[in-house]
GROMACS .gro file of C-alpha atoms in nm:
model
  507
    1MET     CA    1   1.243  -0.012  -2.604
    2VAL     CA    2   1.148  -0.256  -2.889
    3GLU     CA    3   0.794  -0.316  -2.845
    4ARG     CA    4   0.661  -0.611  -2.893
    5ALA     CA    5   0.447  -0.797  -3.174
    6ALA     CA    6   0.127  -1.035  -3.028
    7ASP     CA    7  -0.061  -1.254  -3.241
    8PRO     CA    8  -0.369  -1.016  -3.404
    9GLY     CA    9  -0.670  -1.103  -3.229
   10GLY     CA   10  -0.483  -1.023  -2.902
   11ILE     CA   11  -0.237  -1.165  -2.614
   12ARG     CA   12  -0.358  -1.503  -2.440
   13VAL     CA   13  -0.355  -1.466  -2.029
   14THR     CA   14  -0.176  -1.787  -2.015
   15SER     CA   15   0.152  -1.622  -2.255
   16SER     CA   16   0.416  -1.536  -2.127
   17VAL     CA   17   0.332  -1.118  -2.197
   18GLY     CA   18  -0.030  -1.150  -2.098
   19ARG     CA   19   0.137  -1.289  -1.714
   20TRP     CA   20   0.403  -0.904  -1.805
   21VAL     CA   21   0.101  -0.719  -1.809
   22VAL     CA   22  -0.158  -0.832  -1.525
   23LEU     CA   23   0.110  -0.790  -1.309
   24THR     CA   24   0.219  -0.504  -1.456
   25THR     CA   25  -0.122  -0.356  -1.433
   26VAL     CA   26  -0.181  -0.511  -1.092
   27LEU     CA   27   0.116  -0.339  -0.951
   28GLY     CA   28   0.113   0.054  -1.095
   29SER     CA   29  -0.325   0.017  -0.998
   30SER     CA   30  -0.185  -0.103  -0.628
   31MET     CA   31  -0.001   0.178  -0.520
   32ALA     CA   32  -0.319   0.401  -0.587
   33MET     CA   33  -0.575   0.157  -0.475
   34LEU     CA   34  -0.344   0.042  -0.144
   35ASP     CA   35  -0.284   0.386  -0.033
   36SER     CA   36  -0.644   0.514  -0.072
   37THR     CA   37  -0.694   0.242   0.201
   38VAL     CA   38  -0.436   0.238   0.425
   39ILE     CA   39  -0.451   0.631   0.482
   40ASN     CA   40  -0.736   0.526   0.698
   41VAL     CA   41  -0.602   0.356   0.916
   42ALA     CA   42  -0.403   0.584   1.020
   43LEU     CA   43  -0.552   0.899   0.990
   44PRO     CA   44  -0.575   0.880   1.409
   45ARG     CA   45  -0.238   0.889   1.486
   46ILE     CA   46  -0.174   1.161   1.201
   47GLY     CA   47  -0.459   1.378   1.372
   48GLU     CA   48  -0.236   1.276   1.688
   49ASP     CA   49   0.114   1.302   1.535
   50LEU     CA   50   0.023   1.702   1.365
   51GLY     CA   51  -0.212   1.786   1.556
   52THR     CA   52  -0.526   1.896   1.300
   53ASP     CA   53  -0.953   1.865   1.349
   54LEU     CA   54  -1.139   1.598   1.167
   55ALA     CA   55  -1.149   1.845   0.882
   56ALA     CA   56  -0.849   1.895   0.823
   57LEU     CA   57  -0.826   1.429   0.861
   58GLN     CA   58  -1.134   1.428   0.579
   59TRP     CA   59  -0.903   1.702   0.314
   60THR     CA   60  -0.620   1.407   0.359
   61VAL     CA   61  -0.876   1.137   0.235
   62ASN     CA   62  -1.024   1.452  -0.057
   63ALA     CA   63  -0.675   1.645  -0.194
   64TYR     CA   64  -0.597   1.283  -0.356
   65MET     CA   65  -0.982   1.176  -0.435
   66LEU     CA   66  -1.015   1.548  -0.583
   67THR     CA   67  -0.715   1.559  -0.801
   68LEU     CA   68  -0.796   1.196  -0.980
   69ALA     CA   69  -1.146   1.228  -1.026
   70GLY     CA   70  -1.084   1.545  -1.146
   71LEU     CA   71  -0.819   1.483  -1.336
   72ILE     CA   72  -0.863   1.126  -1.447
   73LEU     CA   73  -1.049   1.132  -1.788
   74LEU     CA   74  -0.773   1.348  -1.884
   75GLY     CA   75  -0.510   1.123  -1.788
   76GLY     CA   76  -0.743   0.828  -1.980
   77ALA     CA   77  -0.714   1.025  -2.288
   78LEU     CA   78  -0.332   1.173  -2.265
   79GLY     CA   79  -0.256   0.710  -2.306
   80ASP     CA   80  -0.570   0.687  -2.550
   81ARG     CA   81  -0.293   0.920  -2.798
   82TYR     CA   82   0.021   0.956  -2.626
   83GLY     CA   83   0.054   0.509  -2.533
   84ARG     CA   84  -0.083   0.366  -2.231
   85ARG     CA   85   0.200   0.211  -2.129
   86ARG     CA   86   0.394   0.556  -2.146
   87VAL     CA   87   0.164   0.727  -1.971
   88PHE     CA   88   0.058   0.446  -1.681
   89VAL     CA   89   0.487   0.456  -1.664
   90ILE     CA   90   0.500   0.820  -1.595
   91GLY     CA   91   0.212   0.896  -1.373
   92VAL     CA   92   0.363   0.576  -1.111
   93VAL     CA   93   0.710   0.796  -1.150
   94TRP     CA   94   0.461   1.110  -1.042
   95PHE     CA   95   0.259   0.875  -0.738
   96ALA     CA   96   0.591   0.771  -0.618
   97LEU     CA   97   0.780   1.131  -0.610
   98ALA     CA   98   0.476   1.234  -0.414
   99SER     CA   99   0.503   1.002  -0.260
  100LEU     CA  100   0.755   1.039  -0.068
  101LEU     CA  101   0.634   1.472  -0.041
  102CYS     CA  102   0.430   1.260   0.193
  103GLY     CA  103   0.661   1.010   0.402
  104ILE     CA  104   0.835   1.330   0.479
  105ALA     CA  105   0.514   1.616   0.546
  106PRO     CA  106   0.628   1.855   0.852
  107ASN     CA  107   0.289   1.966   0.882
  108ALA     CA  108  -0.081   1.924   0.787
  109VAL     CA  109  -0.073   2.152   0.509
  110VAL     CA  110   0.192   2.032   0.322
  111LEU     CA  111   0.078   1.647   0.367
  112ILE     CA  112  -0.271   1.773   0.185
  113ALA     CA  113  -0.127   1.910  -0.055
  114ALA     CA  114   0.080   1.611  -0.125
  115ARG     CA  115  -0.163   1.421  -0.145
  116ALA     CA  116  -0.302   1.627  -0.398
  117LEU     CA  117  -0.032   1.612  -0.624
  118GLN     CA  118  -0.082   1.217  -0.556
  119GLY     CA  119  -0.379   1.223  -0.712
  120VAL     CA  120  -0.248   1.431  -1.063
  121GLY     CA  121   0.003   1.074  -1.049
  122GLY     CA  122  -0.338   0.818  -1.005
  123ALA     CA  123  -0.537   0.981  -1.270
  124LEU     CA  124  -0.254   0.960  -1.503
  125LEU     CA  125  -0.206   0.531  -1.380
  126THR     CA  126  -0.482   0.415  -1.306
  127PRO     CA  127  -0.660   0.490  -1.608
  128GLY     CA  128  -0.399   0.323  -1.777
  129SER     CA  129  -0.388  -0.043  -1.604
  130LEU     CA  130  -0.704  -0.045  -1.710
  131ALA     CA  131  -0.698   0.061  -2.086
  132LEU     CA  132  -0.402  -0.184  -2.125
  133ILE     CA  133  -0.567  -0.422  -2.000
  134GLN     CA  134  -0.808  -0.366  -2.236
  135ALA     CA  135  -0.708  -0.348  -2.494
  136SER     CA  136  -0.434  -0.584  -2.493
  137PHE     CA  137  -0.560  -0.910  -2.413
  138HIS     CA  138  -0.733  -1.144  -2.633
  139PRO     CA  139  -1.160  -1.022  -2.639
  140ASP     CA  140  -1.215  -1.451  -2.508
  141ASP     CA  141  -0.967  -1.374  -2.218
  142ARG     CA  142  -1.033  -1.020  -2.117
  143ALA     CA  143  -1.272  -1.079  -1.891
  144ARG     CA  144  -1.101  -1.334  -1.660
  145ALA     CA  145  -0.828  -1.061  -1.701
  146VAL     CA  146  -0.991  -0.819  -1.537
  147GLY     CA  147  -1.120  -1.024  -1.300
  148LEU     CA  148  -0.768  -1.105  -1.221
  149TRP     CA  149  -0.672  -0.718  -1.238
  150SER     CA  150  -0.949  -0.713  -1.037
  151GLY     CA  151  -0.900  -0.896  -0.739
  152PHE     CA  152  -0.528  -0.899  -0.726
  153GLY     CA  153  -0.557  -0.475  -0.763
  154GLY     CA  154  -0.853  -0.491  -0.447
  155VAL     CA  155  -0.617  -0.746  -0.251
  156GLY     CA  156  -0.362  -0.434  -0.242
  157ALA     CA  157  -0.655  -0.187  -0.165
  158ALA     CA  158  -0.829  -0.476   0.072
  159VAL     CA  159  -0.525  -0.487   0.282
  160GLY     CA  160  -0.445  -0.167   0.352
  161PRO     CA  161  -0.575  -0.085   0.652
  162PHE     CA  162  -0.362  -0.381   0.764
  163VAL     CA  163   0.021  -0.235   0.601
  164GLY     CA  164  -0.115   0.092   0.715
  165GLY     CA  165  -0.165  -0.076   1.087
  166TRP     CA  166   0.201  -0.315   1.073
  167LEU     CA  167   0.391   0.028   0.974
  168VAL     CA  168   0.158   0.314   1.204
  169ASP     CA  169   0.212   0.090   1.536
  170GLY     CA  170   0.582  -0.006   1.454
  171PRO     CA  171   0.781   0.238   1.266
  172GLY     CA  172   0.554   0.486   1.228
  173TRP     CA  173   0.253   0.659   0.930
  174ARG     CA  174   0.532   0.806   0.696
  175TRP     CA  175   0.520   0.512   0.607
  176VAL     CA  176   0.210   0.448   0.452
  177PHE     CA  177   0.364   0.704   0.206
  178LEU     CA  178   0.705   0.536   0.197
  179LEU     CA  179   0.597   0.224   0.143
  180ASN     CA  180   0.501   0.319  -0.257
  181LEU     CA  181   0.863   0.353  -0.379
  182PRO     CA  182   0.975   0.060  -0.378
  183LEU     CA  183   0.649  -0.039  -0.589
  184ALA     CA  184   0.732   0.191  -0.814
  185ALA     CA  185   1.084   0.097  -0.843
  186VAL     CA  186   0.970  -0.287  -0.951
  187CYS     CA  187   0.739  -0.191  -1.186
  188VAL     CA  188   0.819  -0.004  -1.382
  189PRO     CA  189   1.138  -0.199  -1.475
  190ILE     CA  190   0.922  -0.426  -1.541
  191ALA     CA  191   0.659  -0.200  -1.809
  192LEU     CA  192   0.891  -0.146  -1.978
  193ARG     CA  193   1.087  -0.430  -2.059
  194HIS     CA  194   0.763  -0.628  -2.106
  195VAL     CA  195   0.449  -0.449  -2.164
  196PRO     CA  196   0.306  -0.429  -2.513
  197GLU     CA  197   0.284   0.001  -2.590
  198SER     CA  198  -0.153   0.076  -2.668
  199ARG     CA  199  -0.310   0.354  -2.835
  200ASP     CA  200  -0.604   0.486  -3.044
  201LEU     CA  201  -0.505   0.555  -3.414
  202TYR     CA  202  -0.809   0.780  -3.382
  203ALA     CA  203  -0.718   0.964  -3.078
  204ARG     CA  204  -0.711   1.334  -3.244
  205GLY     CA  205  -0.768   1.671  -3.174
  206ARG     CA  206  -0.726   1.943  -2.900
  207PHE     CA  207  -0.628   1.859  -2.502
  208ASP     CA  208  -0.997   1.918  -2.266
  209VAL     CA  209  -0.793   2.086  -2.076
  210LEU     CA  210  -1.096   2.364  -1.964
  211GLY     CA  211  -1.321   2.090  -1.865
  212ALA     CA  212  -1.060   1.902  -1.698
  213ALA     CA  213  -1.045   2.259  -1.487
  214LEU     CA  214  -1.385   2.289  -1.438
  215GLY     CA  215  -1.525   1.981  -1.324
  216ALA     CA  216  -1.159   1.989  -1.047
  217LEU     CA  217  -1.288   2.336  -0.934
  218SER     CA  218  -1.643   2.239  -0.947
  219LEU     CA  219  -1.524   1.947  -0.707
  220ALA     CA  220  -1.332   2.103  -0.451
  221LEU     CA  221  -1.582   2.399  -0.368
  222VAL     CA  222  -1.871   2.102  -0.373
  223THR     CA  223  -1.603   1.960  -0.108
  224TYR     CA  224  -1.520   2.238   0.106
  225ALA     CA  225  -1.896   2.340   0.158
  226LEU     CA  226  -1.916   2.016   0.290
  227ILE     CA  227  -1.680   1.970   0.583
  228GLU     CA  228  -1.596   2.333   0.690
  229ALA     CA  229  -2.014   2.317   0.680
  230PRO     CA  230  -2.044   2.130   1.082
  231GLY     CA  231  -1.754   2.383   1.174
  232ALA     CA  232  -1.855   2.710   1.058
  233GLY     CA  233  -2.254   2.687   0.978
  234ALA     CA  234  -2.357   2.843   0.709
  235SER     CA  235  -2.163   3.140   0.689
  236PRO     CA  236  -2.053   3.313   0.358
  237ALA     CA  237  -1.801   3.141   0.209
  238VAL     CA  238  -1.932   2.783   0.331
  239ILE     CA  239  -2.277   2.933   0.102
  240GLY     CA  240  -2.076   3.082  -0.164
  241SER     CA  241  -1.874   2.709  -0.197
  242ALA     CA  242  -2.180   2.566  -0.239
  243VAL     CA  243  -2.324   2.783  -0.474
  244GLY     CA  244  -1.962   2.822  -0.694
  245GLY     CA  245  -1.935   2.450  -0.743
  246VAL     CA  246  -2.273   2.359  -0.804
  247LEU     CA  247  -2.298   2.695  -1.160
  248LEU     CA  248  -1.945   2.516  -1.227
  249GLY     CA  249  -2.079   2.196  -1.255
  250VAL     CA  250  -2.354   2.299  -1.506
  251VAL     CA  251  -2.082   2.510  -1.692
  252PHE     CA  252  -1.912   2.207  -1.700
  253VAL     CA  253  -2.208   2.018  -1.842
  254GLN     CA  254  -2.271   2.298  -2.063
  255VAL     CA  255  -1.880   2.331  -2.224
  256GLU     CA  256  -1.906   1.888  -2.250
  257ARG     CA  257  -2.166   2.007  -2.535
  258ARG     CA  258  -2.029   2.215  -2.705
  259ARG     CA  259  -1.667   2.137  -2.794
  260ALA     CA  260  -1.524   1.942  -3.079
  261HIS     CA  261  -1.316   1.743  -2.823
  262PRO     CA  262  -1.465   1.705  -2.565
  263MET     CA  263  -1.287   1.528  -2.172
  264LEU     CA  264  -1.646   1.403  -2.146
  265PRO     CA  265  -1.741   1.323  -2.502
  266PRO     CA  266  -2.109   1.324  -2.444
  267SER     CA  267  -2.111   1.054  -2.720
  268VAL     CA  268  -2.043   0.759  -2.518
  269PHE     CA  269  -2.289   0.796  -2.276
  270ALA     CA  270  -2.551   0.702  -2.553
  271SER     CA  271  -2.400   0.335  -2.474
  272ARG     CA  272  -2.722   0.361  -2.162
  273GLN     CA  273  -2.607  -0.023  -2.034
  274PHE     CA  274  -2.326   0.219  -2.020
  275THR     CA  275  -2.455   0.468  -1.792
  276THR     CA  276  -2.659   0.269  -1.561
  277VAL     CA  277  -2.384   0.043  -1.462
  278ASN     CA  278  -2.172   0.450  -1.382
  279ILE     CA  279  -2.519   0.509  -1.204
  280VAL     CA  280  -2.444   0.148  -1.015
  281THR     CA  281  -2.064   0.263  -0.974
  282LEU     CA  282  -2.183   0.562  -0.856
  283CYS     CA  283  -2.382   0.432  -0.543
  284VAL     CA  284  -2.170   0.217  -0.503
  285TYR     CA  285  -1.828   0.345  -0.445
  286ALA     CA  286  -1.979   0.691  -0.206
  287ALA     CA  287  -2.102   0.376   0.023
  288LEU     CA  288  -1.751   0.207  -0.030
  289GLY     CA  289  -1.595   0.558   0.038
  290GLY     CA  290  -1.794   0.758   0.385
  291TYR     CA  291  -1.825   0.308   0.516
  292PHE     CA  292  -1.360   0.282   0.517
  293PHE     CA  293  -1.333   0.638   0.614
  294LEU     CA  294  -1.572   0.516   0.964
  295SER     CA  295  -1.513   0.146   0.973
  296ALA     CA  296  -1.144   0.266   1.062
  297ILE     CA  297  -1.196   0.577   1.263
  298GLN     CA  298  -1.485   0.308   1.444
  299LEU     CA  299  -1.257   0.057   1.521
  300GLN     CA  300  -0.987   0.223   1.740
  301VAL     CA  301  -1.192   0.490   1.898
  302VAL     CA  302  -1.455   0.340   1.981
  303ALA     CA  303  -1.407  -0.010   2.043
  304GLY     CA  304  -1.019  -0.021   2.120
  305TYR     CA  305  -0.865  -0.197   1.871
  306SER     CA  306  -0.491  -0.098   1.794
  307ALA     CA  307  -0.399   0.045   1.432
  308LEU     CA  308  -0.234  -0.309   1.426
  309GLY     CA  309  -0.505  -0.501   1.509
  310ALA     CA  310  -0.829  -0.272   1.288
  311GLY     CA  311  -0.600  -0.372   0.930
  312THR     CA  312  -0.595  -0.721   1.071
  313ALA     CA  313  -0.962  -0.692   1.154
  314LEU     CA  314  -1.037  -0.686   0.790
  315LEU     CA  315  -0.863  -0.906   0.673
  316PRO     CA  316  -1.115  -1.189   0.559
  317THR     CA  317  -1.244  -0.914   0.335
  318THR     CA  318  -0.905  -0.941   0.137
  319VAL     CA  319  -0.876  -1.325   0.162
  320LEU     CA  320  -1.235  -1.329  -0.019
  321MET     CA  321  -1.131  -1.119  -0.330
  322LEU     CA  322  -0.806  -1.277  -0.398
  323LEU     CA  323  -0.936  -1.612  -0.423
  324PHE     CA  324  -1.292  -1.506  -0.572
  325SER     CA  325  -1.247  -1.240  -0.767
  326ALA     CA  326  -1.134  -1.374  -1.091
  327ARG     CA  327  -1.421  -1.654  -1.064
  328SER     CA  328  -1.629  -1.358  -0.996
  329GLY     CA  329  -1.512  -1.141  -1.304
  330GLU     CA  330  -1.533  -1.484  -1.516
  331LEU     CA  331  -1.923  -1.599  -1.394
  332GLY     CA  332  -2.036  -1.274  -1.453
  333GLN     CA  333  -1.958  -1.306  -1.859
  334ARG     CA  334  -2.163  -1.723  -1.832
  335ILE     CA  335  -2.429  -1.464  -1.687
  336GLY     CA  336  -2.475  -1.196  -1.723
  337PRO     CA  337  -2.373  -0.872  -1.609
  338ARG     CA  338  -2.729  -0.821  -1.414
  339ILE     CA  339  -2.748  -1.028  -1.185
  340PRO     CA  340  -2.329  -0.939  -0.979
  341LEU     CA  341  -2.474  -0.639  -0.991
  342THR     CA  342  -2.795  -0.606  -0.823
  343ALA     CA  343  -2.686  -0.973  -0.535
  344GLY     CA  344  -2.343  -0.789  -0.501
  345PRO     CA  345  -2.439  -0.450  -0.373
  346LEU     CA  346  -2.720  -0.593  -0.090
  347ILE     CA  347  -2.513  -0.869   0.014
  348ALA     CA  348  -2.259  -0.575   0.049
  349ALA     CA  349  -2.492  -0.340   0.284
  350ALA     CA  350  -2.588  -0.661   0.448
  351GLY     CA  351  -2.240  -0.607   0.592
  352MET     CA  352  -2.180  -0.281   0.638
  353LEU     CA  353  -2.563  -0.246   0.896
  354LEU     CA  354  -2.394  -0.577   1.055
  355MET     CA  355  -2.133  -0.292   1.055
  356LEU     CA  356  -2.381  -0.138   1.398
  357ARG     CA  357  -2.247  -0.431   1.620
  358VAL     CA  358  -1.868  -0.315   1.624
  359GLY     CA  359  -1.846  -0.116   1.938
  360PRO     CA  360  -1.703  -0.090   2.300
  361GLY     CA  361  -1.581  -0.436   2.356
  362SER     CA  362  -1.585  -0.577   1.996
  363ASN     CA  363  -1.151  -0.610   1.996
  364THR     CA  364  -1.214  -0.912   2.278
  365VAL     CA  365  -1.161  -1.277   2.093
  366SER     CA  366  -1.510  -1.266   2.116
  367GLY     CA  367  -1.597  -0.981   2.030
  368TYR     CA  368  -1.454  -1.014   1.714
  369PHE     CA  369  -1.664  -1.285   1.606
  370THR     CA  370  -1.942  -1.183   1.671
  371ASP     CA  371  -1.942  -0.904   1.638
  372VAL     CA  372  -1.663  -0.780   1.293
  373LEU     CA  373  -1.557  -1.089   1.115
  374PRO     CA  374  -1.943  -1.101   1.093
  375ALA     CA  375  -1.989  -0.784   0.883
  376VAL     CA  376  -1.636  -0.755   0.756
  377ALA     CA  377  -1.706  -1.157   0.569
  378VAL     CA  378  -2.029  -1.054   0.396
  379LEU     CA  379  -1.873  -0.728   0.309
  380GLY     CA  380  -1.638  -0.924   0.142
  381VAL     CA  381  -1.859  -1.155   0.000
  382GLY     CA  382  -2.047  -0.887  -0.162
  383LEU     CA  383  -1.705  -0.670  -0.281
  384VAL     CA  384  -1.681  -1.003  -0.477
  385THR     CA  385  -1.957  -1.061  -0.563
  386VAL     CA  386  -1.952  -0.723  -0.767
  387VAL     CA  387  -1.622  -0.517  -0.817
  388ALA     CA  388  -1.574  -0.738  -1.122
  389PRO     CA  389  -1.859  -0.765  -1.314
  390LEU     CA  390  -1.920  -0.401  -1.270
  391THR     CA  391  -1.532  -0.348  -1.441
  392ALA     CA  392  -1.606  -0.600  -1.718
  393THR     CA  393  -1.943  -0.426  -1.715
  394VAL     CA  394  -1.899  -0.046  -1.793
  395LEU     CA  395  -1.607  -0.215  -2.059
  396ALA     CA  396  -1.757  -0.439  -2.270
  397SER     CA  397  -2.029  -0.093  -2.336
  398VAL     CA  398  -1.780   0.099  -2.475
  399ASP     CA  399  -1.518  -0.045  -2.830
  400THR     CA  400  -1.190  -0.100  -2.755
  401GLY     CA  401  -1.058   0.230  -2.900
  402ARG     CA  402  -1.259   0.383  -2.664
  403ALA     CA  403  -1.075   0.163  -2.357
  404GLY     CA  404  -0.886   0.482  -2.190
  405LEU     CA  405  -1.157   0.690  -2.216
  406ALA     CA  406  -1.432   0.420  -2.067
  407SER     CA  407  -1.218   0.320  -1.798
  408GLY     CA  408  -1.135   0.740  -1.726
  409ILE     CA  409  -1.540   0.801  -1.676
  410ASN     CA  410  -1.560   0.450  -1.476
  411ASN     CA  411  -1.328   0.560  -1.213
  412ALA     CA  412  -1.401   0.979  -1.207
  413ALA     CA  413  -1.702   0.815  -1.146
  414ALA     CA  414  -1.553   0.570  -0.845
  415ARG     CA  415  -1.357   0.847  -0.711
  416ALA     CA  416  -1.601   1.212  -0.742
  417ALA     CA  417  -1.865   0.939  -0.578
  418GLY     CA  418  -1.593   0.811  -0.260
  419LEU     CA  419  -1.474   1.190  -0.251
  420ILE     CA  420  -1.888   1.356  -0.136
  421ALA     CA  421  -1.929   1.022   0.136
  422VAL     CA  422  -1.606   1.194   0.309
  423ALA     CA  423  -1.708   1.573   0.296
  424ALA     CA  424  -2.043   1.486   0.305
  425LEU     CA  425  -2.120   1.217   0.594
  426PRO     CA  426  -1.997   1.332   0.870
  427LEU     CA  427  -2.205   1.664   0.789
  428LEU     CA  428  -2.525   1.444   0.750
  429ALA     CA  429  -2.455   1.172   1.018
  430GLY     CA  430  -2.330   1.541   1.286
  431MET     CA  431  -2.046   1.446   1.368
  432GLY     CA  432  -1.860   1.748   1.521
  433PRO     CA  433  -1.507   1.860   1.441
  434GLU     CA  434  -1.323   1.649   1.716
  435ALA     CA  435  -1.548   1.419   1.729
  436TYR     CA  436  -1.308   1.095   1.664
  437ARG     CA  437  -1.113   1.179   1.937
  438ASP     CA  438  -1.444   1.122   2.181
  439ALA     CA  439  -1.581   0.747   2.149
  440GLY     CA  440  -1.937   0.871   2.247
  441GLU     CA  441  -1.990   1.096   1.982
  442PHE     CA  442  -1.776   0.883   1.698
  443ALA     CA  443  -1.986   0.564   1.794
  444ALA     CA  444  -2.349   0.784   1.739
  445THR     CA  445  -2.237   0.941   1.418
  446PHE     CA  446  -2.126   0.662   1.290
  447ARG     CA  447  -2.469   0.398   1.392
  448ARG     CA  448  -2.630   0.753   1.173
  449ALA     CA  449  -2.363   0.728   0.908
  450MET     CA  450  -2.416   0.258   0.816
  451PRO     CA  451  -2.796   0.314   0.722
  452MET     CA  452  -2.660   0.563   0.480
  453CYS     CA  453  -2.424   0.449   0.304
  454ALA     CA  454  -2.646   0.041   0.339
  455GLY     CA  455  -2.932   0.266   0.145
  456LEU     CA  456  -2.649   0.390  -0.107
  457LEU     CA  457  -2.625  -0.017  -0.138
  458VAL     CA  458  -2.957  -0.061  -0.216
  459VAL     CA  459  -3.074   0.205  -0.459
  460GLY     CA  460  -2.736   0.066  -0.690
  461ALA     CA  461  -2.862  -0.281  -0.709
  462ALA     CA  462  -3.280  -0.141  -0.761
  463ILE     CA  463  -3.103   0.077  -1.029
  464ALA     CA  464  -2.905  -0.304  -1.151
  465TRP     CA  465  -3.240  -0.480  -1.131
  466ALA     CA  466  -3.422  -0.209  -1.357
  467THR     CA  467  -3.184  -0.145  -1.593
  468VAL     CA  468  -2.878  -0.353  -1.624
  469ARG     CA  469  -2.895  -0.643  -1.886
  470THR     CA  470  -2.632  -0.875  -2.101
  471PRO     CA  471  -2.315  -0.662  -2.286
  472HIS     CA  472  -2.445  -0.820  -2.620
  473ALA     CA  473  -2.778  -0.621  -2.551
  474ALA     CA  474  -2.662  -0.260  -2.474
  475VAL     CA  475  -2.577  -0.034  -2.738
  476GLN     CA  476  -2.280  -0.091  -2.896
  477GLU     CA  477  -2.050   0.187  -3.045
  478THR     CA  478  -1.847   0.178  -3.395
  479ALA     CA  479  -1.625  -0.003  -3.407
  480ARG     CA  480  -1.314   0.090  -3.430
  481PRO     CA  481  -0.904  -0.019  -3.488
  482GLU     CA  482  -0.694  -0.026  -3.276
  483CYS     CA  483  -0.302  -0.005  -3.242
  484THR     CA  484  -0.228  -0.253  -2.953
  485VAL     CA  485   0.069  -0.437  -3.043
  486ASN     CA  486   0.323  -0.312  -3.230
  487CYS     CA  487   0.251   0.066  -3.385
  488GLY     CA  488   0.529   0.001  -3.685
  489VAL     CA  489   0.231  -0.112  -3.844
  490THR     CA  490  -0.087   0.060  -3.984
  491ALA     CA  491  -0.428  -0.118  -3.995
  492PRO     CA  492  -0.699  -0.071  -4.221
  493PRO     CA  493  -0.880   0.231  -4.213
  494LEU     CA  494  -1.296   0.234  -4.100
  495GLU     CA  495  -1.514   0.463  -4.126
  496PRO     CA  496  -1.415   0.700  -3.763
  497ALA     CA  497  -1.688   0.667  -3.514
  498PRO     CA  498  -1.880   1.084  -3.473
  499GLU     CA  499  -1.707   1.210  -3.207
  500THR     CA  500  -1.343   1.119  -3.420
  501ALA     CA  501  -1.481   1.291  -3.735
  502ARG     CA  502  -1.410   1.644  -3.707
  503ARG     CA  503  -1.312   1.965  -3.882
  504ALA     CA  504  -0.935   2.038  -3.985
  505ASP     CA  505  -0.922   2.368  -3.764
  506ASP     CA  506  -1.007   2.189  -3.445
  507ILE     CA  507  -0.710   1.965  -3.496
   0.00000   0.00000   0.00000
């Protein structure tokens, strides 16, 4: 496929190529976002059909997030090196094939393994989608493009519970995975035909496979310990896994500090803005991961909603993100990120606390309008306020040539936060292995879990208010020329950033 050329300054959102880029990235990232939320509504039915306990349901969610979080940095680096469009397309195809395996899984073991394979595909396509936007669009249009991507991609995540509920109550839970096949069939041809290729001209050196393996193993061991602790207690396996995970995490940090070409280069954290916004990301997405995992079960097991009813109950969040996320990105560009990154988590925290009103009787019309709707609407306002400015601020904190790395780190932080939250919240809230089968027990633990999620959001808001400033005040790194559109033309060389000036024997 011949690569398209564009204006030297970058593509405009209003151009035909710009619209194709936005559509492609939204389709691809929506597969990952949709899948990460649609699964939550299907969990009770999956547990009933496959005869699993709560731990298996946690692994059904976390196997995907584990490989995604552990490999997403490597996925971003592969895109920067070999072409963001190319790696993005490979990720979409991989994700679709793994989704097919999920859809035909005969038991929980195969389903969990297939979910882990899905995460590998997600690690390739997720950073690539955002990096394509950052590398392709004119600087003046990037905030709007990110807003469109966040809005429509966020709709994919938010509409997941509704679509999942419709599928679970209709053809069955397996179709929540098979739904990805037609999305991939549309996305791949559009990407190959209309999206310009881009890569980092200065990306070089060996890939940090050791770092990726250490990071993933550390997360896996910690996750195992948290999930198994409620049933096994302080057994040698649980304690050994927890200690081993922490030790491997320490080794991972030391390895990344000493390698010539680390997967997680310490130099990127020289930007104070980049560092603090990723800490805010950890708080926000840990809270959201716990919320989405538990609220879908609460609506069905405790409030008495069907799977479709539970999904429909969450639709106001979808509508709000669809209507206002793009404008939120533009507003954040005008007023700076500090206010949105402070107000958004606080508003979302209020929405989570309002979820405490949801219980028996909330599945009536009056119960929905008094208990459920205020909670999901307030949460939606909070997400609209924070998501697009959060993403735009992360990317604005580094130079364009490191877009794949920056989006990879931010996505890794988000997924790892959700992973740990799904594993830890049932333990912290005292949720037993069979809690999702008992309305009374689950309701009691849900009332303990939601204030924990809200507290994380408050912490994130406090950090944002104390540390985040407008992008031009952040520490900026050395700009590097990038082949964003027509890679047959070599950009004039500039002095490379410190992490690219390595010894020849490391290349």
